[in-house]
Tab-separated table of C-alpha atoms in Angstrom:
chain	number	residue	atom	x	y	z
H	1	MET	CA	10.885	4.981	0.184
H	2	PHE	CA	7.997	2.594	-0.342
H	3	HIS	CA	6.456	1.629	-3.640
H	4	ARG	CA	4.599	-1.540	-4.594
H	5	VAL	CA	5.477	-4.410	-2.322
H	6	ALA	CA	4.922	-8.116	-2.695
H	7	GLY	CA	4.002	-11.091	-0.550
H	8	LYS	CA	3.424	-10.965	3.167
H	9	ALA	CA	4.712	-7.402	3.560
H	10	ALA	CA	1.926	-6.163	1.305
H	11	ALA	CA	-0.641	-8.173	3.213
H	12	THR	CA	0.497	-6.709	6.514
H	13	LEU	CA	0.380	-3.153	5.161
H	14	ALA	CA	-3.093	-3.717	3.725
H	15	ALA	CA	-4.348	-5.101	7.022
H	16	CYS	CA	-2.749	-2.212	8.877
H	17	ALA	CA	-4.371	0.323	6.556
H	18	LEU	CA	-7.789	-1.206	7.146
H	19	LEU	CA	-7.332	-1.598	10.892
H	20	THR	CA	-8.190	2.049	11.494
H	21	VAL	CA	-10.791	1.231	14.097
H	22	PHE	CA	-10.042	4.240	16.276
H	23	PRO	CA	-12.510	6.738	14.759
H	24	SER	CA	-15.441	4.563	15.815
H	25	ALA	CA	-13.886	3.081	18.957
H	26	PRO	CA	-15.429	4.134	22.263
H	27	GLN	CA	-13.191	5.934	24.764
H	28	GLY	CA	-12.848	5.131	28.422
H	29	ASN	CA	-12.141	1.855	30.188
H	30	GLY	CA	-8.430	2.281	29.553
H	31	SER	CA	-8.770	3.071	25.841
H	32	PRO	CA	-6.198	5.531	24.458
H	33	ALA	CA	-7.431	9.124	24.289
H	34	SER	CA	-8.016	10.309	20.733
H	35	ASP	CA	-9.618	13.089	18.763
H	36	SER	CA	-10.575	13.476	15.108
H	37	PHE	CA	-11.477	16.809	13.510
H	38	THR	CA	-11.149	18.906	10.371
H	39	LEU	CA	-9.585	22.361	10.334
H	40	GLU	CA	-11.338	25.252	8.607
H	41	ASN	CA	-8.843	24.989	5.733
H	42	GLY	CA	-9.955	21.391	5.111
H	43	LEU	CA	-7.037	19.497	6.702
H	44	LYS	CA	-8.271	16.214	8.205
H	45	VAL	CA	-6.647	15.454	11.567
H	46	PHE	CA	-6.478	12.450	13.875
H	47	LEU	CA	-4.616	12.495	17.202
H	48	LEU	CA	-4.062	9.333	19.237
H	49	GLU	CA	-2.322	9.263	22.599
H	50	ARG	CA	-0.103	6.249	23.145
H	51	ARG	CA	1.945	6.459	26.300
H	52	GLY	CA	3.863	3.178	26.046
H	53	LEU	CA	7.039	4.608	24.451
H	54	PRO	CA	8.408	8.178	24.700
H	55	LEU	CA	8.035	8.819	20.964
H	56	VAL	CA	5.701	10.848	18.767
H	57	HIS	CA	4.987	9.747	15.182
H	58	THR	CA	3.668	12.497	12.906
H	59	VAL	CA	2.462	11.770	9.369
H	60	VAL	CA	1.147	14.108	6.701
H	61	GLY	CA	-0.715	12.454	3.835
H	62	VAL	CA	-1.363	14.204	0.521
H	63	GLY	CA	-3.882	13.062	-2.105
H	64	ALA	CA	-1.299	12.948	-4.883
H	65	GLY	CA	-0.090	9.698	-6.413
H	66	SER	CA	0.796	8.107	-9.702
H	67	ARG	CA	-2.918	8.088	-10.622
H	68	ASN	CA	-2.725	11.894	-10.961
H	69	GLU	CA	-0.022	11.719	-13.623
H	70	THR	CA	-0.287	11.470	-17.389
H	71	ALA	CA	1.668	9.237	-19.731
H	72	GLY	CA	3.966	12.193	-20.402
H	73	THR	CA	4.584	12.940	-16.717
H	74	SER	CA	4.902	9.360	-15.456
H	75	GLY	CA	6.999	9.369	-12.287
H	76	LEU	CA	6.352	13.019	-11.403
H	77	THR	CA	4.950	12.212	-7.929
H	78	HIS	CA	7.976	10.073	-7.154
H	79	VAL	CA	10.275	12.894	-8.242
H	80	LEU	CA	8.364	15.377	-6.088
H	81	GLU	CA	8.629	13.048	-3.107
H	82	HIS	CA	12.429	13.070	-3.548
H	83	LEU	CA	12.514	16.843	-3.855
H	84	ILE	CA	10.470	17.390	-0.696
H	85	LEU	CA	12.445	14.758	1.178
H	86	PHE	CA	15.940	15.873	0.179
H	87	ARG	CA	15.850	19.403	-1.307
H	88	GLY	CA	14.640	21.684	1.456
H	89	SER	CA	11.805	24.208	1.651
H	90	ARG	CA	11.291	27.748	0.442
H	91	THR	CA	12.946	29.166	3.567
H	92	ARG	CA	15.477	26.492	4.587
H	93	THR	CA	18.180	24.524	2.819
H	94	PRO	CA	18.274	20.715	2.982
H	95	GLU	CA	21.361	21.011	5.201
H	96	GLN	CA	19.500	23.223	7.652
H	97	ILE	CA	16.484	20.884	7.736
H	98	GLY	CA	18.642	17.795	8.119
H	99	GLY	CA	20.656	19.411	10.901
H	100	ASP	CA	17.516	20.479	12.771
H	101	ILE	CA	16.023	16.987	12.538
H	102	ARG	CA	19.228	15.329	13.752
H	103	GLU	CA	19.580	17.826	16.593
H	104	ASN	CA	16.064	16.984	17.757
H	105	GLY	CA	16.598	13.226	17.484
H	106	GLY	CA	14.153	12.852	14.622
H	107	HIS	CA	13.776	10.520	11.659
H	108	PHE	CA	12.208	11.754	8.407
H	109	ASN	CA	11.010	9.600	5.492
H	110	ALA	CA	8.454	9.601	2.691
H	111	HIS	CA	6.434	7.117	0.624
H	112	THR	CA	4.772	7.320	-2.791
H	113	GLY	CA	1.798	5.223	-3.878
H	114	GLN	CA	-0.865	5.011	-6.541
H	115	ASP	CA	-3.331	7.183	-4.613
H	116	LEU	CA	-1.343	9.342	-2.228
H	117	SER	CA	2.002	10.396	-0.775
H	118	LEU	CA	2.973	10.104	2.897
H	119	PHE	CA	5.592	12.127	4.800
H	120	GLU	CA	6.598	10.923	8.271
H	121	LEU	CA	8.640	12.486	11.066
H	122	THR	CA	9.264	10.630	14.324
H	123	VAL	CA	10.683	12.546	17.300
H	124	PRO	CA	11.180	11.966	21.023
H	125	ALA	CA	8.242	12.858	23.245
H	126	GLY	CA	8.213	16.560	24.044
H	127	ARG	CA	9.371	17.508	20.525
H	128	GLU	CA	5.997	17.098	18.838
H	129	GLY	CA	5.732	20.860	18.258
H	130	PHE	CA	9.002	20.713	16.331
H	131	ALA	CA	7.615	17.840	14.219
H	132	LEU	CA	4.430	19.760	13.398
H	133	ARG	CA	6.283	22.935	12.404
H	134	ASN	CA	8.794	21.053	10.279
H	135	LEU	CA	6.233	18.995	8.378
H	136	ALA	CA	4.139	22.091	7.718
H	137	ASP	CA	7.216	23.839	6.328
H	138	ILE	CA	8.714	20.938	4.382
H	139	VAL	CA	5.508	19.586	2.836
H	140	PHE	CA	3.489	22.755	2.241
H	141	ASP	CA	6.189	25.355	1.536
H	142	HIS	CA	8.444	23.658	-0.997
H	143	ARG	CA	10.089	25.444	-3.898
H	144	VAL	CA	11.115	23.439	-6.959
H	145	ASP	CA	14.522	24.529	-8.238
H	146	PRO	CA	16.346	23.375	-11.405
H	147	GLU	CA	19.452	22.163	-9.588
H	148	GLY	CA	17.451	20.000	-7.195
H	149	LEU	CA	15.377	18.546	-10.016
H	150	GLU	CA	18.470	17.528	-11.989
H	151	ALA	CA	20.108	15.938	-8.953
H	152	GLU	CA	17.042	13.886	-8.009
H	153	ARG	CA	16.382	12.968	-11.632
H	154	ALA	CA	19.784	11.254	-11.725
H	155	VAL	CA	19.126	9.440	-8.437
H	156	ILE	CA	15.745	8.158	-9.603
H	157	LEU	CA	17.088	6.933	-12.942
H	158	GLU	CA	19.672	4.933	-11.000
H	159	GLU	CA	16.931	3.549	-8.728
H	160	MET	CA	14.976	2.462	-11.784
H	161	SER	CA	17.891	0.278	-12.897
H	162	PHE	CA	17.638	-1.680	-9.647
H	163	VAL	CA	13.871	-2.065	-10.103
H	164	GLU	CA	14.325	-3.288	-13.672
H	165	ASP	CA	16.786	-5.944	-12.457
H	166	ASP	CA	14.353	-7.239	-9.822
H	167	PRO	CA	12.349	-10.175	-11.241
H	168	VAL	CA	9.368	-9.809	-8.896
H	169	ARG	CA	9.045	-6.049	-9.362
H	170	SER	CA	9.390	-6.379	-13.120
H	171	ALA	CA	6.716	-9.075	-13.224
H	172	LEU	CA	4.431	-7.096	-10.905
H	173	ALA	CA	4.722	-4.017	-13.119
H	174	LEU	CA	3.640	-6.109	-16.115
H	175	VAL	CA	0.720	-7.535	-14.117
H	176	TYR	CA	-0.489	-4.033	-13.223
H	177	LEU	CA	-0.057	-2.858	-16.801
H	178	ASN	CA	-2.515	-5.529	-17.953
H	179	LEU	CA	-4.849	-5.576	-14.937
H	180	PHE	CA	-5.618	-1.882	-15.374
H	181	PRO	CA	-5.456	-1.306	-19.134
H	182	GLY	CA	-5.692	2.349	-20.092
H	183	HIS	CA	-5.907	3.460	-16.450
H	184	PRO	CA	-3.279	5.445	-14.481
H	185	TYR	CA	-2.824	2.432	-12.166
H	186	ALA	CA	-1.213	0.663	-15.113
H	187	ARG	CA	1.785	2.995	-14.968
H	188	PRO	CA	4.674	2.245	-12.579
H	189	ILE	CA	4.930	4.381	-9.455
H	190	THR	CA	8.621	4.929	-10.101
H	191	GLY	CA	7.715	6.284	-13.529
H	192	THR	CA	9.162	5.660	-16.956
H	193	ARG	CA	12.587	6.766	-18.148
H	194	GLU	CA	10.991	8.892	-20.837
H	195	GLY	CA	8.708	10.607	-18.329
H	196	ILE	CA	11.519	11.252	-15.817
H	197	LEU	CA	13.879	12.603	-18.471
H	198	SER	CA	11.299	14.972	-19.949
H	199	LEU	CA	10.021	16.541	-16.699
H	200	THR	CA	10.495	20.295	-16.407
H	201	VAL	CA	10.613	22.567	-13.375
H	202	ASP	CA	7.344	24.172	-14.483
H	203	GLN	CA	5.578	20.797	-14.729
H	204	VAL	CA	6.692	19.726	-11.251
H	205	ALA	CA	5.881	23.113	-9.717
H	206	SER	CA	2.443	23.153	-11.346
H	207	PHE	CA	1.688	19.643	-10.057
H	208	TYR	CA	2.811	20.639	-6.574
H	209	ARG	CA	0.497	23.687	-6.537
H	210	ALA	CA	-2.409	21.593	-7.839
H	211	HIS	CA	-2.207	18.915	-5.121
H	212	PHE	CA	-0.209	19.976	-2.044
H	213	PHE	CA	-2.607	22.022	0.074
H	214	PRO	CA	-4.578	21.423	3.301
H	215	SER	CA	-7.958	20.376	1.899
H	216	ASN	CA	-6.204	17.613	-0.073
H	217	ALA	CA	-4.223	16.418	2.928
H	218	SER	CA	-4.415	14.674	6.287
H	219	LEU	CA	-2.433	14.750	9.524
H	220	ALA	CA	-2.106	11.847	11.950
H	221	VAL	CA	-0.144	12.018	15.202
H	222	VAL	CA	0.352	8.962	17.421
H	223	GLY	CA	2.458	8.841	20.564
H	224	ASP	CA	3.283	10.177	24.001
H	225	PHE	CA	1.731	13.654	24.200
H	226	ASP	CA	-1.011	15.616	25.935
H	227	LEU	CA	-4.067	15.513	23.688
H	228	ALA	CA	-5.545	18.907	24.559
H	229	SER	CA	-2.229	20.737	24.199
H	230	LEU	CA	-1.378	19.063	20.911
H	231	LYS	CA	-4.804	19.803	19.458
H	232	GLN	CA	-4.261	23.507	20.115
H	233	GLU	CA	-0.755	23.355	18.629
H	234	VAL	CA	-2.070	21.659	15.478
H	235	ARG	CA	-4.538	24.513	15.024
H	236	GLU	CA	-1.802	27.120	15.518
H	237	VAL	CA	0.672	25.492	13.113
H	238	PHE	CA	-1.570	24.173	10.342
H	239	GLY	CA	-4.617	26.443	10.691
H	240	PRO	CA	-3.076	29.450	8.877
H	241	LEU	CA	-2.163	27.364	5.801
H	242	ARG	CA	-4.306	28.118	2.782
H	243	GLY	CA	-5.062	26.614	-0.600
H	244	PRO	CA	-7.967	25.624	-2.849
H	245	GLU	CA	-11.158	24.611	-1.069
H	246	SER	CA	-11.385	21.226	-2.772
H	247	PRO	CA	-8.915	18.793	-4.348
H	248	PRO	CA	-8.900	18.070	-8.086
H	249	PRO	CA	-11.332	15.331	-9.184
H	250	PRO	CA	-9.889	11.797	-9.281
H	251	PRO	CA	-9.690	9.705	-12.445
H	252	PRO	CA	-12.602	7.323	-13.134
H	253	PRO	CA	-12.605	3.883	-11.483
H	254	ALA	CA	-10.378	1.288	-13.075
H	255	PRO	CA	-12.149	-0.864	-15.694
H	256	PRO	CA	-11.799	-4.666	-15.495
H	257	PRO	CA	-9.228	-6.325	-17.767
H	258	GLY	CA	-10.732	-7.458	-21.044
H	259	LYS	CA	-9.288	-10.963	-21.354
H	260	ASP	CA	-6.758	-13.402	-19.956
H	261	ALA	CA	-3.169	-12.499	-20.766
H	262	GLU	CA	0.089	-14.461	-20.481
H	263	PHE	CA	3.641	-13.115	-20.647
H	264	THR	CA	7.149	-14.526	-20.267
H	265	LEU	CA	10.201	-12.540	-19.195
H	266	LYS	CA	13.757	-13.826	-19.539
H	267	MET	CA	16.086	-12.426	-16.858
H	268	ASP	CA	19.383	-13.182	-15.143
H	269	VAL	CA	17.877	-15.403	-12.442
H	270	SER	CA	18.592	-18.930	-11.247
H	271	GLN	CA	15.025	-19.931	-10.382
H	272	ALA	CA	11.685	-19.141	-11.974
H	273	TYR	CA	8.992	-16.820	-10.712
H	274	CYS	CA	5.336	-16.779	-11.625
H	275	LEU	CA	2.849	-14.048	-10.768
H	276	LEU	CA	-0.888	-14.311	-11.354
H	277	GLY	CA	-2.997	-11.179	-11.071
H	278	PHE	CA	-6.764	-10.742	-10.742
H	279	ALA	CA	-8.817	-7.570	-10.464
H	280	GLY	CA	-10.085	-7.215	-6.889
H	281	PRO	CA	-12.420	-4.938	-4.918
H	282	ASP	CA	-11.361	-1.368	-4.180
H	283	TYR	CA	-10.690	0.147	-0.753
H	284	HIS	CA	-14.370	0.953	-0.213
H	285	HIS	CA	-16.038	-2.231	-1.463
H	286	PRO	CA	-17.702	-4.550	1.092
H	287	ASP	CA	-16.063	-7.547	-0.628
H	288	GLN	CA	-12.707	-6.433	0.800
H	289	PHE	CA	-13.292	-8.418	3.997
H	290	ALA	CA	-14.005	-11.692	2.201
H	291	VAL	CA	-11.037	-11.149	-0.124
H	292	ASP	CA	-8.706	-10.454	2.806
H	293	LEU	CA	-9.785	-13.730	4.404
H	294	LEU	CA	-9.666	-15.591	1.109
H	295	THR	CA	-6.083	-14.567	0.356
H	296	GLU	CA	-5.120	-15.512	3.920
H	297	VAL	CA	-6.717	-18.966	3.567
H	298	LEU	CA	-5.373	-19.684	0.085
H	299	GLY	CA	-1.957	-18.082	0.088
H	300	ARG	CA	-0.810	-17.164	3.576
H	301	GLY	CA	-1.266	-18.212	7.164
H	302	VAL	CA	-0.415	-21.470	8.881
H	303	ASN	CA	-1.530	-23.950	6.226
H	304	PRO	CA	-2.213	-22.152	2.915
H	305	MET	CA	-4.399	-24.225	0.624
H	306	LEU	CA	-2.785	-23.102	-2.635
H	307	GLY	CA	0.710	-24.032	-1.476
H	308	SER	CA	-0.452	-27.458	-0.323
H	309	ALA	CA	-2.212	-28.125	-3.624
H	310	LEU	CA	0.800	-27.141	-5.748
H	311	ARG	CA	3.426	-28.940	-3.722
H	312	GLY	CA	1.672	-32.298	-3.460
H	313	GLU	CA	3.256	-35.306	-5.151
H	314	ARG	CA	4.427	-33.378	-8.215
H	315	ARG	CA	6.236	-30.694	-6.174
H	316	LEU	CA	5.384	-27.983	-8.681
H	317	ILE	CA	6.578	-25.035	-6.575
H	318	GLU	CA	9.080	-24.026	-3.939
H	319	SER	CA	6.891	-21.369	-2.306
H	320	ALA	CA	3.532	-19.671	-2.752
H	321	SER	CA	2.028	-16.526	-1.275
H	322	MET	CA	-0.781	-14.095	-2.027
H	323	ALA	CA	-1.415	-10.395	-1.503
H	324	TYR	CA	-4.444	-8.146	-1.863
H	325	HIS	CA	-3.821	-4.492	-2.760
H	326	ALA	CA	-6.883	-2.320	-2.081
H	327	HIS	CA	-6.550	0.994	-3.943
H	328	ASP	CA	-9.030	3.857	-4.036
H	329	LEU	CA	-10.274	3.167	-7.581
H	330	GLY	CA	-9.672	-0.567	-7.928
H	331	GLY	CA	-7.961	-3.558	-6.400
H	332	ALA	CA	-5.503	-6.282	-7.303
H	333	ILE	CA	-5.146	-9.841	-6.006
H	334	ILE	CA	-1.650	-11.159	-6.679
H	335	VAL	CA	-0.303	-14.714	-6.429
H	336	PHE	CA	3.479	-15.129	-6.099
H	337	LEU	CA	5.132	-18.470	-6.919
H	338	THR	CA	8.800	-19.471	-6.867
H	339	LEU	CA	9.646	-22.682	-8.675
H	340	ASP	CA	11.975	-24.733	-10.806
H	341	PRO	CA	12.041	-23.317	-14.366
H	342	ARG	CA	11.118	-26.740	-15.753
H	343	GLN	CA	7.856	-26.679	-13.747
H	344	ALA	CA	6.857	-23.096	-14.531
H	345	ARG	CA	4.219	-23.689	-17.182
H	346	ALA	CA	2.639	-26.644	-15.378
H	347	ALA	CA	2.559	-24.739	-12.072
H	348	ALA	CA	0.937	-21.694	-13.640
H	349	ARG	CA	-1.773	-23.819	-15.234
H	350	GLU	CA	-2.362	-25.768	-12.016
H	351	ALA	CA	-2.497	-22.608	-9.887
H	352	LEU	CA	-4.996	-20.975	-12.212
H	353	SER	CA	-7.124	-24.123	-12.275
H	354	PHE	CA	-7.093	-24.360	-8.477
H	355	LEU	CA	-8.116	-20.728	-8.052
H	356	ARG	CA	-10.881	-21.032	-10.662
H	357	SER	CA	-12.356	-23.949	-8.710
H	358	SER	CA	-11.821	-22.470	-5.214
H	359	ARG	CA	-15.486	-21.417	-5.139
H	360	ARG	CA	-16.245	-25.075	-4.331
H	361	LEU	CA	-13.816	-25.436	-1.398
H	362	ASN	CA	-14.745	-26.047	2.232
H	363	PHE	CA	-13.226	-23.406	4.503
H	364	SER	CA	-14.795	-24.371	7.826
H	365	PRO	CA	-16.051	-27.511	9.617
H	366	ASP	CA	-19.522	-26.000	9.232
H	367	ASP	CA	-19.178	-26.702	5.484
H	368	VAL	CA	-18.683	-30.440	6.086
H	369	PHE	CA	-21.329	-33.005	6.964
H	370	GLY	CA	-21.054	-36.493	8.375
H	371	PRO	CA	-18.118	-38.143	10.167
H	372	GLU	CA	-15.540	-36.005	8.307
H	373	LYS	CA	-16.785	-32.882	10.087
H	374	ASP	CA	-14.707	-33.539	13.213
H	375	GLN	CA	-11.537	-33.943	11.129
H	376	ALA	CA	-12.020	-30.848	8.969
H	377	PHE	CA	-9.474	-28.078	9.433
H	378	ASP	CA	-10.988	-24.694	10.263
H	379	TYR	CA	-9.263	-22.522	7.639
H	380	LEU	CA	-11.673	-19.664	8.256
H	381	ARG	CA	-10.995	-19.474	11.988
H	382	SER	CA	-7.251	-19.766	11.414
H	383	ALA	CA	-7.362	-16.897	8.894
H	384	ARG	CA	-9.363	-14.676	11.254
H	385	ASN	CA	-6.868	-15.307	14.047
H	386	GLN	CA	-3.904	-14.634	11.771
H	387	ILE	CA	-5.365	-11.355	10.513
H	388	ARG	CA	-6.062	-10.281	14.078
H	389	PHE	CA	-2.487	-11.188	15.066
H	390	LEU	CA	-0.967	-9.281	12.136
H	391	GLY	CA	-3.164	-6.276	12.820
H	392	GLU	CA	-2.409	-6.129	16.528
H	393	LYS	CA	1.303	-6.665	15.848
H	394	SER	CA	1.253	-3.794	13.366
H	395	ARG	CA	-0.635	-1.541	15.777
H	396	GLU	CA	2.082	-2.059	18.387
H	397	LYS	CA	4.223	0.205	16.219
H	398	GLY	CA	2.996	3.751	16.507
H	399	LEU	CA	4.402	4.721	13.121
H	400	ASN	CA	2.371	2.013	11.362
H	401	THR	CA	-0.750	3.276	13.093
H	402	ALA	CA	-0.040	6.885	12.111
H	403	LEU	CA	0.603	5.929	8.485
H	404	SER	CA	-2.618	3.911	8.421
H	405	LEU	CA	-4.664	6.701	9.929
H	406	ALA	CA	-3.307	9.310	7.501
H	407	ARG	CA	-4.138	7.013	4.589
H	408	HIS	CA	-7.593	6.194	5.920
H	409	LEU	CA	-8.452	9.871	6.479
H	410	LEU	CA	-7.745	10.569	2.809
H	411	LEU	CA	-9.358	7.488	1.279
H	412	SER	CA	-12.357	6.858	3.509
H	413	ARG	CA	-15.656	8.037	2.052
H	414	ALA	CA	-17.977	6.911	4.840
H	415	GLU	CA	-17.694	4.866	7.972
H	416	ALA	CA	-18.965	1.319	7.511
H	417	GLY	CA	-20.870	-0.364	10.305
H	418	GLY	CA	-18.408	-1.804	12.798
H	419	SER	CA	-14.638	-1.957	12.832
H	420	TYR	CA	-12.518	-3.874	10.360
H	421	LEU	CA	-11.988	-6.801	12.740
H	422	GLU	CA	-15.697	-6.931	13.561
H	423	ARG	CA	-16.473	-7.194	9.843
H	424	ILE	CA	-13.819	-9.902	9.440
H	425	GLU	CA	-15.371	-11.869	12.305
H	426	LYS	CA	-18.813	-11.746	10.665
H	427	THR	CA	-17.605	-12.924	7.237
H	428	SER	CA	-18.722	-16.487	6.535
H	429	SER	CA	-17.452	-19.382	4.424
H	430	SER	CA	-20.272	-18.685	2.009
H	431	SER	CA	-18.933	-15.142	1.512
H	432	LEU	CA	-15.489	-16.554	0.747
H	433	ARG	CA	-16.918	-18.873	-1.907
H	434	GLN	CA	-18.882	-16.010	-3.433
H	435	ALA	CA	-15.734	-13.876	-3.566
H	436	ALA	CA	-13.770	-16.759	-5.110
H	437	ALA	CA	-16.419	-17.172	-7.797
H	438	LYS	CA	-16.551	-13.436	-8.487
H	439	TYR	CA	-12.841	-12.631	-8.586
H	440	PHE	CA	-11.256	-15.952	-9.621
H	441	GLY	CA	-14.030	-17.894	-11.316
H	442	SER	CA	-15.225	-15.221	-13.707
H	443	GLY	CA	-12.464	-12.611	-13.365
H	444	ARG	CA	-9.758	-12.281	-16.000
H	445	ALA	CA	-6.254	-13.401	-15.070
H	446	VAL	CA	-2.861	-11.959	-15.975
H	447	THR	CA	0.005	-14.464	-15.781
H	448	VAL	CA	3.656	-13.392	-15.888
H	449	THR	CA	6.419	-15.989	-15.747
H	450	VAL	CA	10.064	-15.036	-15.224
H	451	LEU	CA	12.533	-17.608	-16.567
H	452	PRO	CA	16.352	-17.718	-16.551
H	453	LEU	CA	18.295	-16.758	-19.637
H	454	ASP	CA	19.550	-19.663	-21.727
H	455	GLU	CA	23.084	-21.067	-21.266
H	456	LYS	CA	24.549	-18.355	-23.501
H	457	GLY	CA	22.777	-15.563	-21.653
H	458	ARG	CA	20.276	-14.974	-24.429
H	459	GLN	CA	16.612	-14.159	-24.041
């Protein structure tokens, strides 16, 4: 199961989610055959033939995430994900479903996020009809039972103990809590112990009925199949499903944090960790392209500028990375530092100072004049190439593509001009400096430092 992730993994997932260029890509000239349509019941569908490997990846996305919860039901979506994944459907037991999937050589998994839930089933080519029928049954015909709820409640409470012992996840949860004050994004995806313990069968069943229906869902299929045949099978399997005509309205957009905030956690760790969080653009904002490039230049890639600045002569850090999380109603830019506990405070101050002044940096030889121009490193070009590499590497995996398409179908409001990579290619150094000024220079920062316990194990 996937929740919030940190560092390069998050960056790769974000790039993958935005690399949904297929809806606007021309066909022919060797391009994979694809089709995008919406069923009469509102289900959004994208089918993409990929003949390289004899596999079919099928993903159903549902517009239900932690943002749809209340303080009293925090963690409900995560619980429901477990129930759907492990507790069967209205007509079949979990043992029957598991046996059928194993017999057909399939792999089933699910993921919960702030904005949506994803359910994936990968099968060998030729079994795509089985995958469609099973996802329709498992996702859209679930019955919440008391025994299943109690069993998964215990599992999730145990999972939460592992999350609470993880220094990066604990720090990231505190960053989100203060980046999105008063907004559902502030609550952890895994939920709170109080919320998990208080959930009732009626609450979970009511939430399921309110969100799990075709017009609040998407279907993406990527793999080795015949496009025309699969399109007809999708209509036969998913077309009869019914539900409300429109999904429930989303919460309002996330407000910006009011002021800088600093926190220190004491945990059983041997090194220190420091996370800095800034509010970023949402999934739909045109600034997303500049911010993707900016985080690549500053905190990832071949020669990240932030890491170089903090290592230097003082050797303030061991490692540095950055991630940009683009959600439907807001975004977060996160800096991750590992360091010696004795350098934690100095490194945090230096990192914040560097980011505040990054609006004055040169990112390309075009920004430099005179004899130094020929010696200037092209950070912008390097970042573009790295993003292209990560995107193409991710697209090699059909499951990543299917997950990205299902997410994009649910979150996309309108097609922007050009594909993601085309927009990245057109983003200039000037746009990076403007984004740095907007999100680092004037944006509020949340700093969380994780330090080891003292010699006696005290906080």
